[in-house]
Coordinates of N, CA, C and O in Angstrom, one line a residue:
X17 N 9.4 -3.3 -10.9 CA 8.9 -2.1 -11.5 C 7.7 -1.6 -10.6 O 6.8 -2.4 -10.3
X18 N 7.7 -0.3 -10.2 CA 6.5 0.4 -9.8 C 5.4 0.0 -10.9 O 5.5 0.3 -12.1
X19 N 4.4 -0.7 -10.5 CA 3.0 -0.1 -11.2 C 2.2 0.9 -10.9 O 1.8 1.6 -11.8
X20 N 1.9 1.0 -9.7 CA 0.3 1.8 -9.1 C 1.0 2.5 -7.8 O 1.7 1.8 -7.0
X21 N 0.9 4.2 -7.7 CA 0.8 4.4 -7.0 C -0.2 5.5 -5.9 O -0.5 6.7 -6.2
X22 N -0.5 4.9 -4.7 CA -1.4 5.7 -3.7 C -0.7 6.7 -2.6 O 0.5 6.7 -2.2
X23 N -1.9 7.8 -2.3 CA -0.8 8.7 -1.8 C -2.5 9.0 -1.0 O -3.6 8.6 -1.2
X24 N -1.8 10.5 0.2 CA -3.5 11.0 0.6 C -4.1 11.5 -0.2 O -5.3 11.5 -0.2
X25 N -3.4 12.0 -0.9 CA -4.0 12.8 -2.1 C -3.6 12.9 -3.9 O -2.6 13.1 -4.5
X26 N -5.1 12.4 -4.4 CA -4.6 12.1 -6.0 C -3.4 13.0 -6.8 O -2.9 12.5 -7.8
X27 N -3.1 14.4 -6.1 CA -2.7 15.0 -7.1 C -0.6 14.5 -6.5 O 0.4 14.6 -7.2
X28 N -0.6 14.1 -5.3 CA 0.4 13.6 -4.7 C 0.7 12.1 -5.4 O 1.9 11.8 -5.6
X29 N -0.2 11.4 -5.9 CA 0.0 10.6 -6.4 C 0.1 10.2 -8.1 O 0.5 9.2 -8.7
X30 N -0.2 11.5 -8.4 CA -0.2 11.4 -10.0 C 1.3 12.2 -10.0 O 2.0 11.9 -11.0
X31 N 1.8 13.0 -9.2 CA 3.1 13.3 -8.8 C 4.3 12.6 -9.0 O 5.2 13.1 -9.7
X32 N 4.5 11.2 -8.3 CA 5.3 10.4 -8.0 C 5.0 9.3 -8.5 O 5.5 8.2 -8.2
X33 N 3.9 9.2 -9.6 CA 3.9 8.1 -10.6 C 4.3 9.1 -11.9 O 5.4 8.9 -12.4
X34 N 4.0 9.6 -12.2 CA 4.6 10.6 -13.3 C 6.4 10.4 -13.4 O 7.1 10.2 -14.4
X35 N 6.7 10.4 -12.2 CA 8.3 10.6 -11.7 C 8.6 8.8 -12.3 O 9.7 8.5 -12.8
X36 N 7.8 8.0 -12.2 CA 8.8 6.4 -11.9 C 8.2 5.9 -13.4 O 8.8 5.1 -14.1
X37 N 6.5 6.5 -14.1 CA 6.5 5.7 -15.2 C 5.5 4.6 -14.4 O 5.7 3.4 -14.5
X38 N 4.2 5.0 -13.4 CA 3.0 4.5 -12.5 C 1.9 4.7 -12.8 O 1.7 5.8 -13.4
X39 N 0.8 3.9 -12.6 CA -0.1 4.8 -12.2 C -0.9 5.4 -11.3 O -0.6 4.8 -10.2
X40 N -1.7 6.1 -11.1 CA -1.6 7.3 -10.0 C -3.3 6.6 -9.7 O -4.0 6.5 -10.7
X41 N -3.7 6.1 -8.5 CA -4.7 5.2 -8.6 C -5.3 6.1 -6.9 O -4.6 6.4 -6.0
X42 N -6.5 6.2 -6.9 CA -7.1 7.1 -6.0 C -7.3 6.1 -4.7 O -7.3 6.8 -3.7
X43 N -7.5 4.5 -4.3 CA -8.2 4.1 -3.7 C -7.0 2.5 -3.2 O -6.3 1.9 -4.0
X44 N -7.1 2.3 -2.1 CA -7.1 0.9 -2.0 C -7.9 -0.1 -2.9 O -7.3 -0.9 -3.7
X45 N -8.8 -0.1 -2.9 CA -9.6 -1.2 -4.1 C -9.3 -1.0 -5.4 O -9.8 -1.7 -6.2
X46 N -8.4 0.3 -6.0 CA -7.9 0.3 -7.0 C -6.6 -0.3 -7.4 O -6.4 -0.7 -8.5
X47 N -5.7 -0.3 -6.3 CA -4.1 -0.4 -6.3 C -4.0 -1.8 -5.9 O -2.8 -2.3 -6.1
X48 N -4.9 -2.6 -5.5 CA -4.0 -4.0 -4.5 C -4.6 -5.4 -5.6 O -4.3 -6.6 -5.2
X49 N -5.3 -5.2 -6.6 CA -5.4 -6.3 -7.7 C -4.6 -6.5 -8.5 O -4.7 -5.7 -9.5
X50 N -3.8 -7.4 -8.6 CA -3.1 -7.8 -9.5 C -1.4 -7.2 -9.1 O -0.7 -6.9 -10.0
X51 N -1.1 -7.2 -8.0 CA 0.2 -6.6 -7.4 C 0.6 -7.9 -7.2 O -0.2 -8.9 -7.2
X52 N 1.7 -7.9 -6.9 CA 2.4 -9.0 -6.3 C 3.2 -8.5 -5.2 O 3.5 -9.3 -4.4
X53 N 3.5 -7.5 -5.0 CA 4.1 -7.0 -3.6 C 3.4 -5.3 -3.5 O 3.0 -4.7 -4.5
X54 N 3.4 -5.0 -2.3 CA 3.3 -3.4 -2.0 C 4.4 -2.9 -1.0 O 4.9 -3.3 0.0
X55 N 4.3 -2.1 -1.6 CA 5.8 -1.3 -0.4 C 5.0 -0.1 0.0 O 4.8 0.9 -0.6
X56 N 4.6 -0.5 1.5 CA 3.8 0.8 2.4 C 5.2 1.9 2.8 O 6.1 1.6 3.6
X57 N 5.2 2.7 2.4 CA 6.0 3.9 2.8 C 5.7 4.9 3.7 O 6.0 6.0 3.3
X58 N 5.3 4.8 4.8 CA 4.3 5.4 5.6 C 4.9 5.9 6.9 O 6.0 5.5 7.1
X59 N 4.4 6.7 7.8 CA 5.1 7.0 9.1 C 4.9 5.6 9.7 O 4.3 4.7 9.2
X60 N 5.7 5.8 11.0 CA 5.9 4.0 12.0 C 4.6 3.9 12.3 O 4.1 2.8 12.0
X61 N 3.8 5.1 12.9 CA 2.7 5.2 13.8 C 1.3 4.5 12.9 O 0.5 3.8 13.3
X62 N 1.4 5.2 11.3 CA 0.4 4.8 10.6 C 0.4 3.0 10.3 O -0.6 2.5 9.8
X63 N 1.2 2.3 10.6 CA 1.3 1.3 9.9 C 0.4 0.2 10.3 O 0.2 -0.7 9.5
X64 N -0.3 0.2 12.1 CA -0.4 -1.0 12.0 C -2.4 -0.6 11.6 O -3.3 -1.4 11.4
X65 N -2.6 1.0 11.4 CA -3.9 1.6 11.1 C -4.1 0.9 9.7 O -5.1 0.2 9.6
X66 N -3.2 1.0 8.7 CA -3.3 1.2 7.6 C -3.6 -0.5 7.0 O -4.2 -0.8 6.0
X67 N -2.7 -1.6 8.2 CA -2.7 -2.5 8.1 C -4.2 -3.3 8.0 O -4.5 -4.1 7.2
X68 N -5.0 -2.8 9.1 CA -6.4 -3.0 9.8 C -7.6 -2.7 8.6 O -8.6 -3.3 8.2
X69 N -7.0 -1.7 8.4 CA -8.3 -0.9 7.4 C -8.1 -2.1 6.0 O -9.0 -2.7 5.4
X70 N -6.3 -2.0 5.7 CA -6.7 -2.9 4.1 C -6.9 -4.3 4.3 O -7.0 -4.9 3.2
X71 N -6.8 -5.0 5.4 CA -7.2 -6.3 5.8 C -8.3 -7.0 5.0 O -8.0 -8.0 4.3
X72 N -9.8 -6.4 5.0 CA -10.9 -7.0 4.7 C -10.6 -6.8 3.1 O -11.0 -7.7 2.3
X73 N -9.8 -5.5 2.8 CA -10.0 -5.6 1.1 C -9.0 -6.7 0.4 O -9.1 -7.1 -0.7
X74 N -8.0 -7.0 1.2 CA -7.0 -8.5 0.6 C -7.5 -9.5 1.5 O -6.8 -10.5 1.4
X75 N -8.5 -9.7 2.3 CA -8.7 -11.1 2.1 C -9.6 -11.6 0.9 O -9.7 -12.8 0.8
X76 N -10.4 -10.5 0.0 CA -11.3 -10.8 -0.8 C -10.6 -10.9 -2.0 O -11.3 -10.9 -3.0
X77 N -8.9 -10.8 -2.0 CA -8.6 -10.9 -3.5 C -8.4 -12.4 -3.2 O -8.5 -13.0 -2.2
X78 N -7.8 -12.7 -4.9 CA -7.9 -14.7 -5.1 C -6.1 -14.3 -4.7 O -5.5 -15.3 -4.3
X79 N -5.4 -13.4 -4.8 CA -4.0 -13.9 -4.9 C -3.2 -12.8 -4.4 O -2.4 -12.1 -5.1
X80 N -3.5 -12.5 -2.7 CA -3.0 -11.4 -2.2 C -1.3 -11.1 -2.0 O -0.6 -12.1 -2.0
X81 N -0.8 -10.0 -1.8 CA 0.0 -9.5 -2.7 C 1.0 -9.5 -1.0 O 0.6 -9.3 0.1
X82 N 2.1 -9.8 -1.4 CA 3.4 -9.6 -0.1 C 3.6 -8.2 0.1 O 3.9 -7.4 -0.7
X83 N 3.2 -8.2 1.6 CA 3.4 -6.5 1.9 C 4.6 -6.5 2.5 O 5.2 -7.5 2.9
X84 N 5.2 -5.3 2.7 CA 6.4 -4.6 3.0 C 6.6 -3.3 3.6 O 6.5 -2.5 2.8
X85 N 6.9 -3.0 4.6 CA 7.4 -1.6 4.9 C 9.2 -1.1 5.0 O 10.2 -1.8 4.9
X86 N 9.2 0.5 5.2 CA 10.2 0.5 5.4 C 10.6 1.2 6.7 O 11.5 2.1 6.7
X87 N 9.9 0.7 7.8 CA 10.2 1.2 9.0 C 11.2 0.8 9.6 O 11.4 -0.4 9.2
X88 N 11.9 1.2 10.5 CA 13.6 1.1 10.8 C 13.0 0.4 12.4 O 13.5 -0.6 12.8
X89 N 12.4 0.9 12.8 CA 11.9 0.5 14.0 C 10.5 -0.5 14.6 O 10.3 -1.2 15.6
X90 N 9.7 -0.3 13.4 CA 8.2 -1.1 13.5 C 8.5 -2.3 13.2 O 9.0 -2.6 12.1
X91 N 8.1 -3.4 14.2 CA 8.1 -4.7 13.7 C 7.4 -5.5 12.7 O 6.2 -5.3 12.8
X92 N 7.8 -6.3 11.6 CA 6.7 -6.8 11.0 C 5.9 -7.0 11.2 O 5.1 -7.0 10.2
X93 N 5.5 -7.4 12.6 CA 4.0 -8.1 13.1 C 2.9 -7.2 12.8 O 1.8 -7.6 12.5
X94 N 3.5 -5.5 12.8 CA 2.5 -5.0 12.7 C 1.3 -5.2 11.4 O 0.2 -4.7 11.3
X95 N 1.8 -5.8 10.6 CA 1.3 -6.2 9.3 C 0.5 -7.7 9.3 O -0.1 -8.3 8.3
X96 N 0.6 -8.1 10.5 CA -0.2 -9.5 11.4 C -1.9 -9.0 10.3 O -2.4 -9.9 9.6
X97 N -2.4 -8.1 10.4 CA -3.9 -8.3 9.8 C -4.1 -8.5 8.6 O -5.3 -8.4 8.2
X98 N -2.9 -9.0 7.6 CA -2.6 -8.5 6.0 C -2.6 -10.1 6.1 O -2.9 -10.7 5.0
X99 N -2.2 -10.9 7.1 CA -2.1 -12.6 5.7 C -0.8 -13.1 6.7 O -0.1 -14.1 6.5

């Protein structure tokens, strides 16, 4: 099941949680507690940025969450800063 979903912008994200039955959550420090997986959906280029930035906020959870992309071409590695 979708729980939480982030976007650049809140009203994008209250958008596509409205659609699955989510909630529409403004922040990284809102969305990554208590997840057990996230599915980054993102361009190739953003991913290993995106990876860097939410690093310091999942090393501070007790039970960080399996991340996932759906890039056709980006290696997992790029997700090396996540755990």
């Amino acid at each position: 099941a979708i729980l939480k979903v982030n976007s650049r912008s809140l009203a994008s994200a209250q958008a596509l949680a409205a659609r699955v039955g989510a909630q529409a959550v403004e922040s990284a420090e809102a969305f990554l507690p208590g997840l057990d997986a996230v599915l980054l959906a993102v361009p190739d280029d953003s991913l290993p940025g995106i990876a860097t930035r939410l690093a310091p906020l999942v090393a501070a959870l007790p039970a960080p969450p399996l991340f996932l992309h759906c890039s056709g071409s980006t290696p997992l590695a790029c997700l090396a800063p996540l755990g």
